[in-house]
mmCIF file of C-alpha atoms in Angstrom:
data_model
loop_
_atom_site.group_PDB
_atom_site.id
_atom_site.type_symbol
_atom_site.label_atom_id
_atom_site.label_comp_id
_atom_site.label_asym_id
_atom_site.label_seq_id
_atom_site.Cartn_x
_atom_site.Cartn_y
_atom_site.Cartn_z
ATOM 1 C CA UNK H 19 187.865 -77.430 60.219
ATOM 2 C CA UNK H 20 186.501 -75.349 62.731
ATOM 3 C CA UNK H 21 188.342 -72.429 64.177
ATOM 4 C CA UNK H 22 186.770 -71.214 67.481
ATOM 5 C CA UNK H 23 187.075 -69.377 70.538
ATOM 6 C CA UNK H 24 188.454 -71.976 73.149
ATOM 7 C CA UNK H 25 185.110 -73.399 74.780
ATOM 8 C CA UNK H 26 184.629 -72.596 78.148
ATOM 9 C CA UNK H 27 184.449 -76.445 79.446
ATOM 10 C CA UNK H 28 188.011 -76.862 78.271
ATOM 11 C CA UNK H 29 190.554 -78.137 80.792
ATOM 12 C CA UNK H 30 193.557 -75.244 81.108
ATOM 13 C CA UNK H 31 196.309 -76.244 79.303
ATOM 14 C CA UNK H 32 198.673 -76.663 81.762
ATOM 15 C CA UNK H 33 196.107 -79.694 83.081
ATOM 16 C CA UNK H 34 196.826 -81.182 79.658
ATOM 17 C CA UNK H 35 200.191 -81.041 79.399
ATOM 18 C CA UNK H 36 200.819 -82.399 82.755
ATOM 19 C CA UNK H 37 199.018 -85.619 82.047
ATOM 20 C CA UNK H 38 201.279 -86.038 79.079
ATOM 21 C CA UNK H 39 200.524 -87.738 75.897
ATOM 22 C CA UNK H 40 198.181 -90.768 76.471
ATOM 23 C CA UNK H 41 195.166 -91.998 74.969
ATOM 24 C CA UNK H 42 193.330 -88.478 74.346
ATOM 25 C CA UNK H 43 196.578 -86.370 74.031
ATOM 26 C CA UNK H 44 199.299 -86.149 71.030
ATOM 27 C CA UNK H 45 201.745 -83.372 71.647
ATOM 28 C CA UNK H 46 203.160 -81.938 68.230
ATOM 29 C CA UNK H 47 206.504 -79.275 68.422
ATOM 30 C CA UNK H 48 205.884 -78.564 64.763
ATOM 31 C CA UNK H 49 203.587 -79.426 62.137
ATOM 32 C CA UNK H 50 205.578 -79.343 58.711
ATOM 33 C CA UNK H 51 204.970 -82.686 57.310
ATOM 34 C CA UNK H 52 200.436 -83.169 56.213
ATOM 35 C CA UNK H 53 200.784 -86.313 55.839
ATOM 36 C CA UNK H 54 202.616 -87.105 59.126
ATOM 37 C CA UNK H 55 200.071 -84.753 61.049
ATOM 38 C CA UNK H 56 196.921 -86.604 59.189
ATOM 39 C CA UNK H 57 197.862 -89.891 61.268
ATOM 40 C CA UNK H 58 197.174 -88.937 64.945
ATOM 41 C CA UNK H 59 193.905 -86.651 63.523
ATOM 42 C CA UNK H 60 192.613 -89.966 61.536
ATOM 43 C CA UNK H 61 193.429 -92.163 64.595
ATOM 44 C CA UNK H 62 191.662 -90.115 67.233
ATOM 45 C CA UNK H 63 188.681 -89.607 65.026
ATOM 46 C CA UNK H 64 188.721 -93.792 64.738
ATOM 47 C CA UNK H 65 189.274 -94.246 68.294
ATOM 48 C CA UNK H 66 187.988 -92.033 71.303
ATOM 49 C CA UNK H 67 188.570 -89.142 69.739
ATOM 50 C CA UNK H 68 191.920 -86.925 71.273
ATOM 51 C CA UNK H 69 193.603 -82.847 71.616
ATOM 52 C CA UNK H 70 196.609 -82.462 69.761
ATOM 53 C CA UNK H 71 198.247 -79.927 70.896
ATOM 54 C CA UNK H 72 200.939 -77.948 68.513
ATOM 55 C CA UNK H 73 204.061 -76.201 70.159
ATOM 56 C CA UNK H 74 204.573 -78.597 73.151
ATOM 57 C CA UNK H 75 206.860 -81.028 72.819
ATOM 58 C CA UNK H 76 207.208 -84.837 73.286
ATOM 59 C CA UNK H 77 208.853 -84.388 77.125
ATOM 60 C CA UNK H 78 205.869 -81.660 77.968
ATOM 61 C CA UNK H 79 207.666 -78.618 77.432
ATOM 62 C CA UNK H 80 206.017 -74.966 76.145
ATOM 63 C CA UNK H 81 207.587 -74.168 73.346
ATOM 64 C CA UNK H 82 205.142 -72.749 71.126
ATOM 65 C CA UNK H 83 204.558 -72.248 67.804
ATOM 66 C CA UNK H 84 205.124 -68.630 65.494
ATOM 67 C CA UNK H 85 202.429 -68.245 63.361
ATOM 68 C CA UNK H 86 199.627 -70.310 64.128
ATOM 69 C CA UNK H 87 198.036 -69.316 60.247
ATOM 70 C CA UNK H 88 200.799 -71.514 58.952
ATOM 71 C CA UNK H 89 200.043 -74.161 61.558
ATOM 72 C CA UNK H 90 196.291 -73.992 60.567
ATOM 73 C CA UNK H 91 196.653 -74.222 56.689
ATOM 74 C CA UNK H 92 199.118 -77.679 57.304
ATOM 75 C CA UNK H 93 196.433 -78.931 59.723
ATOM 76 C CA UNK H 94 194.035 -77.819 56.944
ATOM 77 C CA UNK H 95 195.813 -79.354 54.077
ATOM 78 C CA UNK H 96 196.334 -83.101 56.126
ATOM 79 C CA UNK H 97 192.839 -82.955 56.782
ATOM 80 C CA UNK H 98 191.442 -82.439 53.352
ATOM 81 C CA UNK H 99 194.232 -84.133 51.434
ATOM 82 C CA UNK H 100 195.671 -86.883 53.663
ATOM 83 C CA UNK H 101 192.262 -88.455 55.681
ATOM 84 C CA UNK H 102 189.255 -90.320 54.074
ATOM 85 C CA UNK H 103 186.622 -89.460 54.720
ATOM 86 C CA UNK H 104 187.310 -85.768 56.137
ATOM 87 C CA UNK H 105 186.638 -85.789 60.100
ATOM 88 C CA UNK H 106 185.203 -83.195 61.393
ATOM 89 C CA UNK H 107 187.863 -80.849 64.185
ATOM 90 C CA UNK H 108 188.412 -77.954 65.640
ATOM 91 C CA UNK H 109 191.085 -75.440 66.631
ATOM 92 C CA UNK H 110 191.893 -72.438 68.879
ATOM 93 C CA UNK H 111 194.712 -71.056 70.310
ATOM 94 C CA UNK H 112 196.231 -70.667 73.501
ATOM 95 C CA UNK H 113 199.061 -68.344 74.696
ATOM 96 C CA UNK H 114 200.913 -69.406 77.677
ATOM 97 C CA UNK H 115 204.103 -66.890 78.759
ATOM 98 C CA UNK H 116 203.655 -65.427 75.477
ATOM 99 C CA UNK H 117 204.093 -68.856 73.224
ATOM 100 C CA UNK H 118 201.267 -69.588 71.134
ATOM 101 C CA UNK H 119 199.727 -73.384 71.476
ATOM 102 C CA UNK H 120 197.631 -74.506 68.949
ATOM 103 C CA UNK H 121 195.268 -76.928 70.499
ATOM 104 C CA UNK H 122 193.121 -79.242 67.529
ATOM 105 C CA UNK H 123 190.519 -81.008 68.843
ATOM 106 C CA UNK H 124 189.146 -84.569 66.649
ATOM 107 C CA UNK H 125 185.789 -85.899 68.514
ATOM 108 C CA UNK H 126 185.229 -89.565 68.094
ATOM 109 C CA UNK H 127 183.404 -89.655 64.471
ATOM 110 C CA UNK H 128 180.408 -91.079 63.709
ATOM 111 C CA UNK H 129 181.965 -92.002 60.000
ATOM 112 C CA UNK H 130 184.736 -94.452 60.432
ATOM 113 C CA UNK H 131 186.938 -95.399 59.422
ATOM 114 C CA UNK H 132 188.632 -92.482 58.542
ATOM 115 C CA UNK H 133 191.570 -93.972 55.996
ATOM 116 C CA UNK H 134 194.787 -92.068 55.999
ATOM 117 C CA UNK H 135 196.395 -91.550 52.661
ATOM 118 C CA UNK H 136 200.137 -90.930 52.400
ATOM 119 C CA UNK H 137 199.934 -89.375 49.505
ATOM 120 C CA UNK H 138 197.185 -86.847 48.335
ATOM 121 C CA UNK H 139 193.810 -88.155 47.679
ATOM 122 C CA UNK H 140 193.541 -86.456 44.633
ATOM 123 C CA UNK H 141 196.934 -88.070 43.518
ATOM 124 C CA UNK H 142 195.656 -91.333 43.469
ATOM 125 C CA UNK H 143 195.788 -92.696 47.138
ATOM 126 C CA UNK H 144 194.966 -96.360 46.921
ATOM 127 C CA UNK H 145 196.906 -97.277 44.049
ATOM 128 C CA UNK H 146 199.350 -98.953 45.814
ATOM 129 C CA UNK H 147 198.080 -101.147 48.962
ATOM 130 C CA UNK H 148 200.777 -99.763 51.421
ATOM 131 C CA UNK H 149 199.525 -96.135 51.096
ATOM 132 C CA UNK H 150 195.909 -96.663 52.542
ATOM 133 C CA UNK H 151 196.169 -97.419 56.349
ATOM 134 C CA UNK H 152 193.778 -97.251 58.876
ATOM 135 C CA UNK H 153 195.023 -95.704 61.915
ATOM 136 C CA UNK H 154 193.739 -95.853 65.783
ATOM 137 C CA UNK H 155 195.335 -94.413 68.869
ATOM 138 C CA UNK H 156 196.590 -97.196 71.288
ATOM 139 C CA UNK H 157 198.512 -95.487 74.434
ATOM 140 C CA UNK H 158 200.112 -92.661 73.484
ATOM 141 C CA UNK H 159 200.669 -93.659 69.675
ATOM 142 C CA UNK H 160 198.811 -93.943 66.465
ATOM 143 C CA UNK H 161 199.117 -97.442 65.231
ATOM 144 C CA UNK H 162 198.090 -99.117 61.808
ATOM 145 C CA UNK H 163 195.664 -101.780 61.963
ATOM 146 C CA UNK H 164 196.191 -104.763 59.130
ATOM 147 C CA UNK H 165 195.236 -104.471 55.732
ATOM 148 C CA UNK H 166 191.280 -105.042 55.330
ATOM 149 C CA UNK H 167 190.531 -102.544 58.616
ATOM 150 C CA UNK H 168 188.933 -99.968 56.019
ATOM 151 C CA UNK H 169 186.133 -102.999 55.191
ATOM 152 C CA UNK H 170 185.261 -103.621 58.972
ATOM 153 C CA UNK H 171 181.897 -102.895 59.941
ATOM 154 C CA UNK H 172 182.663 -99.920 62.764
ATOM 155 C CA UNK H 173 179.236 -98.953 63.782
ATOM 156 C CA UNK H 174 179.302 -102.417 66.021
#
C-alpha cells in the first residue's frame, strides 16, 4: 500500500460523496473489522476498480475519522492478511471542516482474481470451502460469486 499526496487529477471530495456509493464508490464510517474491510478492496480490484472512502458514512455524511495511522495499519493488515493475491492501492487523506477522510484507492488489477480470506492467510485460509470467496462490486455492494470463481480464466 501506497501512501501519497492526493494526486492532482482527483475529483474533490465533496464530488464523491455527492454521487453516493455506486459502482466506483464504498463509503466506510469506521474500519475496525480487516476482514470486513478486505471485501470491498478485493471486489474493486476484481471489478472496475473503486475509492473507498473512510469517515463518511452510508447516507453521505462527513464524519471523519481520528487517527488516520490506525485507519492505515487495519487497511494495511486486510490487505496483506485477508486478500489473495495482494492488490496493489493507495491512500491519502483529506480534511474537510476539520474531519479527516481517508480516501483508499484499488485500480482494476491486472492479477485477478483477488480471493478474500476470512480468516488470515497465514492461518490456513482455504481449509474450509466457505472461507475463500471471490468478491466483485455489483451496484453499490460487494457480492460473492459461486464457488469455482477463483479457477475462471479472468484475463478474457
Amino acid at each position: 500500500m501506497n501512501f501519497i499526496r492526493r494526486p492532482a487529477s482527483a475529483s474533490p471530495l465533496l464530488d464523491i460523496v455527492s454521487r453516493g456509493e455506486g459502482l466506483y464508490t464504498e463509503f466506510k464510517l469506521k474500519v475496525h473489522s480487516p476482514p470486513k474491510v478486505a471485501k470491498p478492496i478485493a471486489a474493486f480490484a476484481n471489478t472496475l476498480g473503486g475509492t473507498m472512502l473512510v469517515g463518511v458514512d452510508d447516507d453521505g455524511s462527513i464524519k471523519g475519522i481520528h487517527s488516520e495511522k490506525e485507519a492505515l495499519e487495519i487497511i494495511h493488515e486486510a490487505v496483506r492478511h485477508h486478500i489473495d493475491p495482494i492488490p496493489d492501492i493507495s491512500a491519502y487523506v483529506e480534511i474537510f471542516r476539520k474531519r479527516l477522510v481517508l480516501v483508499i484507492i484499488v485500480p482494476e488489477s491486472t492479477s485477478k482474481p483477488h480471493v478474500h480470506c476470512k480468516e488470515p492467510i497465514e492461518a490456513g485460509c482455504g481449509t474450509e470451502g466457505s472461507l475463500r470467496k471471490v468478491y466483485i462490486r455489483e451496484g453499490s455492494h460487494s457480492r460473492a460469486l459461486a464457488d469455482g470463481a477463483d479457477k475462471i480464466d479472468w484475463k478474457e
